[in-house]
Amino acid sequence: MSHTPTALPAAANANDSGSYLFYRHRLVIRVTHWIGVISMAILLMSGLQIFNAHPALYFGAISDFEHPALLITTQEKDGHTIGVTKIGSVTFNTTGLLGLSAGGTDSHAFPSWSVLPSNQDLGGGRRWHFFFAWLLVLNGLAYLAYSLWTRHVQRDLIPTRAQLRTIGASIREHARLNFAHGEEARHYNVLQRLTYVLMLFIVIPLLILAGLTMSPGLDAAFPNLADLFGGRQTARTVHFICAFLVLGFVIVHVAMVVLSGTWNNMRSMITGWYAIQKEAVRHDDPHRS
Amino acid sequence: MTIHIDRRRLIAGAAASLVGVTLGGRAAMASSWWDALGSAEALTRTAQRGLLAGAKLAPEFPESSLSPTFRANGSTDPREAAYKKLVQGHFADWRLEVGGLVDTPLRLSLNDLRALPSRTQITRHDCVEGWSCIGKWSGVPLGEVLKRAGLKSSAKFIVFYCADAFEQTLDGSGQYYESVDLVDAFHPQTLLAYDMNNAALTVPHGAPLRLRVERQLGYKMAKYLMKIEAVTGFEKIGGGNGGFWEDRGYQWYGGI
């Protein structure tokens, strides 16, 4: 119990190599983070499985089968079959990834390596999806309650006014893969904060709400739910778009973890402890003061 | 060593318990990981039944929002000789059997059904695959038929037997069937529908009679109805899971 954090994470374990460990992530944050990772991965893969049962998206209350907003299918071209993705009236050849993959042996919209279970199994996909949807929601509520109560959201995630003024500089530094060093690394920068707030309070809640709107039971319980989105099929499309926004976030997030110190970041999200270099403030960056 | 419990740890414990007890508890009691995953269905059903208390109605739509083409799914042209014969005779010889745990078993013709109180509703049909169509349905509320047959107190579920085998098998296990509990059976929008979009049901849509359970997904709404049976449980019927698709891994509760 020696790691019990105080209101402000404490510095500890100074060593002679010029760095010290500081307690960055509390236990609840770490546990809910990894439950979230597992849930999201399974929800994405089982969601693609469900999508494969009817690989088309629409806007409005109903499906206008003749005019989907998005359609992933196969078509004949020059005497052989290709995989295509149609967005509105524009058709892209996506053979190898969408519509037709695995050397022409997999004609599902999303390839079998990306879906759960890996064979065509709508019922199985739904089983995985709804179990982990419940887990994601309960885990998310636990995370939110905890981080509002401990003021993690207010203190660490909401960007400060001063930070918002430096947004331009922050973008330039990220573009040069120039990450925070020393004491500065104890706090999330403005781009991190904006991204986390966008995901936690806008994209993921919208994703969940759009998912709930697809339930005929909940549409009866809350008759205006579907109207909020402009119809159930629009909600399904929003659900799909938000899922890919989360996937995009995850890709960038993992890239940032790797570029700014894979092991230090991983240790801090597993054990809580993050190494800070005791610098000698670096003067190699004129934008940093 | 002193035991130090602070506010955050207390909340952490409460939060972990919330997640743990609701899902973990159910999952731990299941006999396999497959059942463990399926345990979320009970949570969904309980939550939705709570939210739907008071027989909340599925949204109804104006005539102008009818789908230009309503997709037919599942069987769309049953091959069974007995059914073909009924089609040829314009269903004059068709009878709906109502039996099982009832006081008065019934055999009803289409004219008998049309003489009973009717309801018309324009609703959205949501297929488990993800698409939706809006259609207009007329029929007898299932509750009206069940009232006339008189349910015994041991009846807990209503099972629907269909004329079509959606999967051709030697042992008959491919025969389509479905079931609902009494909450949905007596819901005012639960119909035995004989008309669709102001005309008699066509074969692709389940002629002469299909079920409408508007707060659940399409696979619950059995077509080509032949027999209705009131039962205590459906463990001994078909594959024991309450329906054709349920025997193939779908959730019995199709409200999500």
Coordinates of C-alpha atoms in Angstrom, one line a residue:
Chain A
M1 CA 0.0 0.0 0.0
S2 CA 3.0 2.3 -0.2
H3 CA 1.9 3.6 -3.6
T4 CA -1.2 5.2 -2.3
P5 CA -1.4 8.4 -4.3
T6 CA -2.1 11.7 -2.7
A7 CA -4.2 14.3 -4.4
L8 CA -1.3 15.3 -6.5
P9 CA 0.8 12.4 -7.9
A10 CA 3.9 12.1 -5.8
A11 CA 7.5 12.0 -7.1
A12 CA 9.5 9.1 -5.7
N13 CA 12.4 6.8 -6.3
A14 CA 15.0 9.3 -7.4
N15 CA 18.0 7.4 -8.7
D16 CA 21.5 8.2 -9.7
S17 CA 20.9 7.9 -13.5
G18 CA 19.3 11.4 -13.6
S19 CA 15.7 10.2 -13.7
Y20 CA 13.0 9.5 -11.2
L21 CA 9.7 7.7 -11.2
F22 CA 6.5 9.5 -10.7
Y23 CA 3.1 7.9 -10.1
R24 CA 1.2 8.9 -13.2
H25 CA -1.8 6.6 -13.4
R26 CA -3.9 5.4 -10.5
L27 CA -5.1 1.8 -10.2
V28 CA -8.7 2.5 -11.3
I29 CA -7.5 4.4 -14.3
R30 CA -5.2 1.6 -15.3
V31 CA -7.7 -1.2 -14.8
T32 CA -10.5 0.7 -16.6
H33 CA -8.1 1.6 -19.4
W34 CA -7.2 -2.0 -20.1
I35 CA -10.8 -3.3 -19.8
G36 CA -11.7 -0.5 -22.3
V37 CA -8.9 -1.7 -24.7
I38 CA -10.2 -5.3 -24.6
S39 CA -13.8 -4.3 -24.9
M40 CA -13.2 -1.9 -27.8
A41 CA -11.1 -4.5 -29.7
I42 CA -13.8 -7.1 -29.4
L43 CA -16.6 -4.7 -30.1
L44 CA -14.9 -3.5 -33.3
M45 CA -14.3 -7.0 -34.6
S46 CA -17.7 -8.4 -33.7
G47 CA -19.3 -5.2 -35.0
L48 CA -17.6 -5.8 -38.4
Q49 CA -19.0 -9.4 -38.2
I50 CA -22.5 -8.0 -37.7
F51 CA -22.0 -5.4 -40.5
N52 CA -21.0 -8.3 -42.9
A53 CA -24.5 -9.7 -42.6
H54 CA -25.8 -6.6 -44.5
P55 CA -22.8 -4.7 -45.8
A56 CA -24.6 -1.4 -46.6
L57 CA -25.4 1.8 -44.9
Y58 CA -28.3 4.2 -45.4
F59 CA -29.6 7.5 -44.1
G60 CA -33.2 8.0 -42.8
A61 CA -35.6 5.7 -41.0
I62 CA -35.5 2.9 -43.6
S63 CA -33.1 1.2 -46.0
D64 CA -33.4 2.4 -49.6
F65 CA -31.8 -0.7 -51.0
E66 CA -31.3 0.9 -54.5
H67 CA -29.4 3.8 -53.1
P68 CA -27.2 2.9 -50.2
A69 CA -24.8 5.6 -48.8
L70 CA -22.2 2.9 -48.6
L71 CA -22.1 -0.6 -50.1
I72 CA -19.3 -3.2 -49.9
T73 CA -19.8 -6.0 -52.5
T74 CA -18.3 -7.8 -55.4
Q75 CA -18.8 -7.1 -59.1
E76 CA -17.7 -8.5 -62.4
K77 CA -15.0 -6.6 -64.3
D78 CA -13.3 -7.8 -67.5
G79 CA -14.4 -11.3 -66.9
H80 CA -13.3 -11.6 -63.3
T81 CA -14.7 -10.8 -59.9
I82 CA -13.4 -7.8 -57.9
G83 CA -14.2 -6.4 -54.5
V84 CA -15.7 -2.9 -54.5
T85 CA -16.7 -0.3 -52.0
K86 CA -19.3 2.2 -53.2
I87 CA -19.7 5.5 -51.4
G88 CA -22.7 7.2 -52.9
S89 CA -22.3 6.9 -56.6
V90 CA -18.5 6.6 -56.5
T91 CA -17.0 3.1 -56.8
F92 CA -13.6 2.1 -55.5
N93 CA -11.8 -1.2 -56.3
T94 CA -10.9 -2.5 -52.9
T95 CA -10.0 -6.1 -53.9
G96 CA -7.7 -7.6 -51.3
L97 CA -9.2 -5.8 -48.3
L98 CA -13.0 -5.0 -48.7
G99 CA -15.5 -7.0 -50.7
L100 CA -13.1 -9.7 -51.9
S101 CA -9.9 -10.8 -50.2
A102 CA -7.6 -13.7 -49.4
G103 CA -6.7 -14.1 -53.0
G104 CA -10.4 -14.1 -54.0
T105 CA -11.5 -16.8 -51.6
D106 CA -13.1 -14.5 -49.0
S107 CA -16.1 -12.6 -50.5
H108 CA -17.3 -11.0 -47.3
A109 CA -17.3 -7.2 -46.9
F110 CA -14.7 -7.2 -44.1
P111 CA -12.1 -10.0 -44.4
S112 CA -12.2 -13.0 -42.0
W113 CA -9.0 -11.9 -40.1
S114 CA -10.8 -8.7 -39.0
V115 CA -14.1 -10.2 -37.7
L116 CA -15.1 -12.1 -34.7
P117 CA -15.9 -15.0 -34.9
S118 CA -13.7 -15.4 -38.1
N119 CA -16.4 -17.4 -40.0
Q120 CA -19.7 -15.9 -41.1
D121 CA -21.7 -16.0 -37.9
L122 CA -24.1 -13.2 -37.2
G123 CA -25.5 -14.8 -34.0
G124 CA -22.0 -15.4 -32.6
G125 CA -21.0 -11.9 -33.5
R126 CA -24.0 -10.5 -31.6
R127 CA -23.2 -12.6 -28.6
W128 CA -19.7 -11.2 -28.4
H129 CA -20.9 -7.7 -29.2
F130 CA -23.6 -7.3 -26.5
F131 CA -21.5 -8.9 -23.7
F132 CA -18.7 -6.5 -24.3
A133 CA -21.1 -3.6 -25.0
W134 CA -22.4 -4.0 -21.4
L135 CA -18.8 -4.3 -20.1
L136 CA -17.8 -1.2 -22.0
V137 CA -20.7 0.8 -20.6
L138 CA -20.3 -0.3 -17.0
N139 CA -16.5 0.1 -17.2
G140 CA -17.0 3.6 -18.8
L141 CA -19.4 4.6 -16.0
A142 CA -17.0 3.4 -13.4
Y143 CA -14.2 5.3 -15.0
L144 CA -16.2 8.5 -15.4
A145 CA -17.6 8.4 -11.8
Y146 CA -14.1 7.9 -10.4
S147 CA -12.3 10.5 -12.6
L148 CA -14.9 13.1 -11.9
W149 CA -14.9 12.4 -8.2
T150 CA -11.1 12.5 -8.0
R151 CA -11.0 15.6 -10.3
H152 CA -8.9 13.7 -12.8
V153 CA -11.1 15.0 -15.6
Q154 CA -11.1 18.6 -14.4
R155 CA -7.4 18.7 -13.5
D156 CA -5.7 16.5 -16.1
L157 CA -8.1 16.3 -19.1
I158 CA -9.9 19.6 -19.6
P159 CA -7.4 21.9 -21.3
T160 CA -6.5 25.1 -19.5
R161 CA -7.0 28.5 -21.0
A162 CA -3.2 29.0 -21.1
Q163 CA -2.8 25.7 -22.9
L164 CA -5.5 26.5 -25.5
R165 CA -3.4 29.6 -26.4
T166 CA -0.4 27.5 -27.3
I167 CA -2.3 25.1 -29.5
G168 CA -0.4 26.2 -32.7
A169 CA 3.0 25.6 -31.1
S170 CA 1.8 22.2 -29.8
I171 CA 0.7 21.2 -33.3
R172 CA 4.1 22.2 -34.7
E173 CA 6.0 20.2 -32.1
H174 CA 3.8 17.1 -32.6
A175 CA 4.4 17.4 -36.4
R176 CA 8.2 17.3 -35.7
L177 CA 7.7 14.3 -33.3
N178 CA 9.2 16.6 -30.6
F179 CA 7.6 15.4 -27.4
A180 CA 7.6 16.8 -23.9
H181 CA 10.7 16.2 -21.7
G182 CA 11.3 16.4 -18.0
E183 CA 8.8 18.1 -15.7
E184 CA 6.6 19.0 -18.7
A185 CA 5.9 15.3 -19.3
R186 CA 4.1 15.2 -16.0
H187 CA 1.0 16.8 -17.6
Y188 CA -1.0 16.0 -20.7
N189 CA -0.4 18.6 -23.4
V190 CA -3.2 20.5 -25.1
L191 CA -3.6 18.2 -28.1
Q192 CA -3.7 15.1 -25.8
R193 CA -6.3 16.8 -23.6
L194 CA -8.5 17.9 -26.6
T195 CA -8.3 14.4 -28.1
Y196 CA -9.1 12.6 -24.9
V197 CA -12.0 14.9 -24.1
L198 CA -13.4 14.5 -27.7
M199 CA -13.2 10.7 -27.5
L200 CA -14.5 10.3 -23.9
F201 CA -17.3 12.9 -24.0
I202 CA -18.4 13.1 -27.6
V203 CA -17.4 10.2 -29.9
I204 CA -17.7 7.3 -27.6
P205 CA -21.0 8.5 -26.0
L206 CA -22.4 9.1 -29.5
L207 CA -21.2 5.7 -30.6
I208 CA -23.0 4.1 -27.6
L209 CA -26.2 6.1 -28.1
A210 CA -26.3 5.3 -31.8
G211 CA -25.9 1.6 -31.0
L212 CA -28.7 1.7 -28.5
T213 CA -30.9 3.4 -31.1
M214 CA -30.7 0.3 -33.3
S215 CA -32.6 -1.7 -30.6
P216 CA -36.3 -1.9 -31.5
G217 CA -37.0 -2.4 -27.8
L218 CA -35.3 0.9 -26.8
D219 CA -37.0 2.7 -29.7
A220 CA -40.3 1.7 -28.1
A221 CA -39.2 2.7 -24.6
F222 CA -37.9 6.1 -25.9
P223 CA -40.0 7.0 -29.0
N224 CA -37.9 10.1 -29.9
L225 CA -34.5 8.2 -29.8
A226 CA -34.4 7.4 -33.5
D227 CA -35.6 11.0 -34.4
L228 CA -32.6 12.4 -32.6
F229 CA -30.5 10.9 -35.3
G230 CA -33.0 11.3 -38.2
G231 CA -34.0 7.6 -38.2
R232 CA -32.7 4.2 -37.3
Q233 CA -30.6 3.8 -40.4
T234 CA -28.9 7.1 -39.9
A235 CA -28.1 5.9 -36.3
R236 CA -26.6 2.8 -37.7
T237 CA -24.4 4.9 -40.1
V238 CA -23.4 7.2 -37.2
H239 CA -22.5 4.1 -35.1
F240 CA -20.3 2.8 -38.0
I241 CA -18.6 6.2 -38.5
C242 CA -17.9 6.7 -34.8
A243 CA -16.4 3.2 -34.6
F244 CA -13.9 4.1 -37.3
L245 CA -13.2 7.4 -35.5
V246 CA -12.3 5.4 -32.4
L247 CA -10.1 3.1 -34.5
G248 CA -8.4 6.1 -36.0
F249 CA -7.8 7.5 -32.5
V250 CA -6.4 4.1 -31.4
I251 CA -3.9 4.1 -34.3
V252 CA -2.7 7.6 -33.6
H253 CA -2.6 6.9 -29.8
V254 CA -0.5 3.8 -30.2
A255 CA 1.8 5.6 -32.6
M256 CA 2.3 8.4 -30.1
V257 CA 2.9 5.8 -27.3
V258 CA 5.6 4.2 -29.4
L259 CA 7.2 7.5 -30.6
S260 CA 7.3 9.0 -27.1
G261 CA 8.8 6.0 -25.3
T262 CA 7.1 2.7 -25.6
W263 CA 8.4 1.1 -22.4
N264 CA 8.0 4.1 -20.2
N265 CA 4.5 4.6 -21.4
M266 CA 3.5 1.0 -21.1
R267 CA 5.0 0.7 -17.6
S268 CA 3.1 3.7 -16.5
M269 CA -0.2 2.3 -17.7
I270 CA 0.5 -1.1 -16.2
T271 CA 2.3 -0.3 -12.9
G272 CA 1.4 3.4 -12.7
W273 CA 5.1 4.6 -12.6
Y274 CA 6.5 6.9 -15.3
A275 CA 10.2 7.9 -15.5
I276 CA 11.0 11.6 -15.7
Q277 CA 14.4 12.7 -16.9
K278 CA 15.9 15.1 -14.4
E279 CA 17.2 17.5 -16.9
A280 CA 19.3 20.0 -17.6
V281 CA 16.5 21.8 -19.4
R282 CA 17.0 21.2 -23.0
H283 CA 17.7 24.2 -25.2
D284 CA 17.6 22.5 -28.5
D285 CA 14.1 23.7 -29.2
P286 CA 13.5 27.4 -29.7
H287 CA 9.8 27.0 -29.3
R288 CA 10.0 25.6 -25.8
S289 CA 10.6 28.1 -23.1
Chain B
M1 CA 0.4 -1.8 9.7
T2 CA -2.5 0.5 9.7
I3 CA -5.3 0.0 7.2
H4 CA -5.9 3.2 5.4
I5 CA -9.0 3.5 3.3
D6 CA -9.4 6.7 1.4
R7 CA -12.2 8.0 -0.6
R8 CA -10.8 7.0 -4.0
R9 CA -10.2 3.5 -2.9
L10 CA -13.7 3.2 -1.7
I11 CA -15.0 4.4 -5.0
A12 CA -12.6 2.1 -6.8
G13 CA -14.0 -0.8 -4.9
A14 CA -17.6 0.2 -5.5
A15 CA -16.8 0.6 -9.2
A16 CA -15.1 -2.7 -9.5
S17 CA -17.9 -4.4 -7.7
L18 CA -20.5 -2.8 -10.1
V19 CA -18.7 -4.3 -13.1
G20 CA -17.8 -7.5 -11.3
V21 CA -21.1 -8.4 -9.8
T22 CA -23.3 -7.6 -12.8
L23 CA -21.2 -9.3 -15.5
G24 CA -18.6 -11.4 -13.7
G25 CA -21.2 -13.0 -11.4
R26 CA -23.4 -14.1 -14.2
A27 CA -20.4 -15.2 -16.3
A28 CA -18.9 -17.2 -13.4
M29 CA -22.2 -19.2 -13.0
A30 CA -22.2 -20.1 -16.7
S31 CA -20.9 -23.5 -17.7
S32 CA -18.9 -22.4 -20.7
W33 CA -17.5 -19.3 -22.2
W34 CA -20.2 -19.4 -24.8
D35 CA -22.9 -19.4 -22.1
A36 CA -20.9 -16.7 -20.3
L37 CA -21.1 -14.4 -23.3
G38 CA -24.8 -15.2 -23.7
S39 CA -25.4 -14.2 -20.1
A40 CA -25.6 -10.6 -21.3
E41 CA -28.9 -11.4 -22.9
A42 CA -30.6 -11.8 -19.5
L43 CA -29.2 -8.4 -18.5
T44 CA -30.5 -6.8 -21.7
R45 CA -33.9 -8.5 -21.4
T46 CA -34.3 -7.4 -17.7
A47 CA -33.2 -3.9 -18.5
Q48 CA -35.5 -3.5 -21.5
R49 CA -38.5 -5.1 -19.7
G50 CA -38.0 -2.5 -17.0
L51 CA -37.9 0.3 -19.5
L52 CA -40.9 -1.0 -21.4
A53 CA -43.1 -1.5 -18.4
G54 CA -46.7 -0.3 -19.0
A55 CA -46.9 -1.8 -22.5
K56 CA -45.0 1.0 -24.2
L57 CA -45.8 1.0 -27.9
A58 CA -43.3 0.7 -30.8
P59 CA -43.2 4.0 -32.8
E60 CA -45.9 4.1 -35.5
F61 CA -45.5 6.0 -38.8
P62 CA -47.6 7.9 -41.3
E63 CA -48.7 6.3 -44.5
S64 CA -46.3 8.5 -46.4
S65 CA -43.3 6.7 -44.9
L66 CA -44.1 3.2 -46.2
S67 CA -41.2 1.5 -47.8
P68 CA -41.5 1.4 -51.7
T69 CA -40.2 -2.2 -51.6
F70 CA -40.5 -4.2 -48.4
R71 CA -37.8 -6.8 -48.4
A72 CA -38.9 -10.4 -47.7
N73 CA -36.5 -12.5 -45.7
G74 CA -36.2 -16.1 -44.5
S75 CA -38.4 -18.4 -46.5
T76 CA -40.0 -16.5 -49.4
D77 CA -41.6 -19.5 -51.2
P78 CA -42.1 -22.6 -49.1
R79 CA -41.5 -25.8 -51.0
E80 CA -43.7 -28.1 -48.8
A81 CA -46.4 -29.9 -50.8
A82 CA -49.0 -29.3 -48.1
Y83 CA -48.3 -25.6 -48.2
K84 CA -48.4 -25.5 -52.0
K85 CA -51.8 -27.1 -51.9
L86 CA -53.1 -24.5 -49.5
V87 CA -51.8 -21.7 -51.8
Q88 CA -53.6 -23.3 -54.8
G89 CA -56.8 -23.4 -52.8
H90 CA -56.3 -19.7 -51.8
F91 CA -56.1 -20.8 -48.2
A92 CA -59.8 -21.8 -48.1
D93 CA -58.7 -25.0 -46.4
W94 CA -56.2 -23.4 -44.1
R95 CA -57.0 -23.4 -40.3
L96 CA -55.0 -21.9 -37.5
E97 CA -54.8 -24.4 -34.6
V98 CA -54.7 -22.9 -31.1
G99 CA -53.9 -25.5 -28.5
G100 CA -51.6 -26.5 -25.6
L101 CA -52.4 -25.1 -22.2
V102 CA -55.7 -23.6 -23.1
D103 CA -59.3 -24.2 -21.8
T104 CA -60.8 -24.2 -25.3
P105 CA -58.7 -25.4 -28.2
L106 CA -59.6 -23.5 -31.4
R107 CA -59.5 -24.1 -35.2
L108 CA -59.8 -20.8 -36.9
S109 CA -60.3 -20.0 -40.6
L110 CA -59.2 -16.7 -42.2
N111 CA -62.8 -15.6 -42.1
D112 CA -63.0 -16.4 -38.4
L113 CA -59.9 -14.3 -37.8
R114 CA -61.2 -11.4 -39.9
A115 CA -64.4 -11.4 -37.8
L116 CA -62.5 -10.8 -34.6
P117 CA -61.4 -7.3 -33.4
S118 CA -58.7 -6.0 -35.5
R119 CA -55.8 -3.5 -35.3
T120 CA -53.9 -1.7 -38.1
Q121 CA -50.5 -0.2 -37.5
I122 CA -47.7 1.2 -39.6
T123 CA -44.4 0.1 -38.1
R124 CA -40.7 -0.2 -38.8
H125 CA -39.5 -3.8 -39.3
D126 CA -35.9 -4.2 -38.2
C127 CA -34.0 -7.2 -39.5
V128 CA -31.3 -8.7 -37.4
E129 CA -29.0 -8.1 -40.3
G130 CA -29.3 -4.4 -39.9
W131 CA -31.8 -3.1 -42.5
S132 CA -35.2 -1.6 -41.9
C133 CA -38.4 -1.3 -43.8
I134 CA -41.7 0.3 -42.9
G135 CA -45.0 -1.6 -43.6
K136 CA -48.7 -1.4 -42.8
W137 CA -50.1 -4.4 -41.0
S138 CA -53.7 -5.4 -40.2
G139 CA -54.6 -8.4 -38.0
V140 CA -56.1 -9.7 -34.8
P141 CA -54.2 -8.8 -31.7
L142 CA -52.8 -12.2 -30.5
G143 CA -54.3 -11.4 -27.0
E144 CA -57.8 -11.4 -28.5
V145 CA -57.3 -15.0 -29.7
L146 CA -55.7 -16.1 -26.5
K147 CA -58.5 -14.6 -24.4
R148 CA -61.0 -16.7 -26.4
A149 CA -59.0 -19.9 -26.0
G150 CA -58.5 -19.1 -22.3
L151 CA -54.9 -19.6 -21.1
K152 CA -54.4 -22.0 -18.2
S153 CA -52.3 -20.5 -15.4
S154 CA -49.4 -22.8 -16.2
A155 CA -49.0 -21.3 -19.6
K156 CA -45.9 -19.1 -19.7
F157 CA -44.9 -18.9 -23.4
I158 CA -46.7 -19.0 -26.7
V159 CA -45.0 -21.1 -29.5
F160 CA -45.7 -20.5 -33.2
Y161 CA -45.3 -23.4 -35.7
C162 CA -44.9 -22.5 -39.3
A163 CA -45.5 -24.3 -42.6
D164 CA -42.0 -23.7 -43.9
A165 CA -38.8 -25.6 -43.3
F166 CA -36.1 -22.9 -43.7
E167 CA -33.5 -25.6 -43.7
Q168 CA -34.2 -28.9 -45.5
T169 CA -33.4 -31.7 -43.1
L170 CA -34.5 -35.3 -42.7
D171 CA -35.4 -35.1 -39.1
G172 CA -37.5 -31.9 -39.4
S173 CA -35.2 -29.8 -37.3
G174 CA -35.2 -27.2 -40.1
Q175 CA -38.9 -26.4 -39.5
Y176 CA -39.4 -22.7 -38.7
Y177 CA -40.9 -21.9 -35.3
E178 CA -40.7 -19.1 -32.8
S179 CA -41.9 -18.2 -29.3
V180 CA -42.7 -15.2 -27.1
D181 CA -43.6 -14.8 -23.5
L182 CA -46.9 -13.5 -22.2
V183 CA -45.6 -9.9 -21.9
D184 CA -45.2 -9.7 -25.7
A185 CA -48.1 -12.1 -26.4
F186 CA -50.6 -9.7 -24.8
H187 CA -49.0 -6.4 -26.0
P188 CA -51.5 -4.4 -28.0
Q189 CA -49.3 -4.3 -31.1
T190 CA -48.6 -8.0 -31.2
L191 CA -50.7 -9.1 -34.1
L192 CA -51.6 -12.2 -36.1
A193 CA -51.5 -10.2 -39.3
Y194 CA -53.4 -11.2 -42.4
D195 CA -53.1 -7.9 -44.4
M196 CA -50.0 -6.0 -45.4
N197 CA -50.2 -2.6 -47.1
N198 CA -54.0 -2.9 -47.5
A199 CA -53.9 -6.2 -49.3
A200 CA -54.0 -9.8 -48.2
L201 CA -50.5 -11.1 -47.2
T202 CA -48.5 -12.4 -50.2
V203 CA -46.5 -15.7 -50.1
P204 CA -43.1 -14.0 -49.7
H205 CA -44.4 -12.1 -46.6
G206 CA -45.9 -15.2 -44.9
A207 CA -49.4 -15.8 -46.3
P208 CA -51.9 -16.4 -45.0
L209 CA -50.9 -15.3 -41.5
R210 CA -47.8 -14.0 -39.8
L211 CA -46.8 -12.8 -36.4
R212 CA -45.9 -9.1 -35.7
V213 CA -43.9 -8.5 -32.5
E214 CA -43.1 -4.9 -33.0
R215 CA -40.6 -4.3 -30.2
Q216 CA -38.3 -7.2 -31.4
L217 CA -36.3 -8.0 -34.5
G218 CA -37.6 -9.6 -37.7
Y219 CA -36.7 -13.2 -36.9
K220 CA -39.2 -13.3 -34.1
M221 CA -42.1 -12.5 -36.5
A222 CA -42.8 -16.0 -37.7
K223 CA -44.5 -16.3 -41.1
Y224 CA -46.8 -19.1 -42.6
L225 CA -48.4 -19.7 -39.2
M226 CA -50.1 -23.1 -38.8
K227 CA -50.4 -23.7 -35.1
I228 CA -50.1 -21.7 -31.8
E229 CA -49.4 -23.6 -28.6
A230 CA -49.4 -22.3 -25.1
V231 CA -46.6 -24.0 -23.1
T232 CA -44.9 -23.8 -19.7
G233 CA -41.4 -24.0 -21.3
F234 CA -39.9 -24.7 -24.7
E235 CA -37.0 -26.9 -23.6
K236 CA -38.5 -29.9 -25.3
I237 CA -39.5 -28.2 -28.5
G238 CA -37.2 -28.2 -31.5
G239 CA -33.6 -27.6 -30.4
G240 CA -34.9 -26.4 -27.0
N241 CA -34.0 -22.7 -27.4
G242 CA -37.4 -21.3 -28.4
G243 CA -37.0 -20.8 -32.1
F244 CA -35.3 -21.8 -35.4
W245 CA -32.7 -19.1 -35.2
E246 CA -32.3 -19.4 -31.4
D247 CA -31.4 -23.1 -32.0
R248 CA -28.6 -21.7 -34.3
G249 CA -27.2 -19.3 -31.7
Y250 CA -29.4 -16.2 -31.9
Q251 CA -30.7 -14.6 -28.7
W252 CA -34.2 -15.6 -27.7
Y253 CA -34.9 -12.0 -26.7
G254 CA -34.8 -10.1 -29.9
G255 CA -35.4 -6.6 -28.5
I256 CA -31.8 -5.6 -29.4

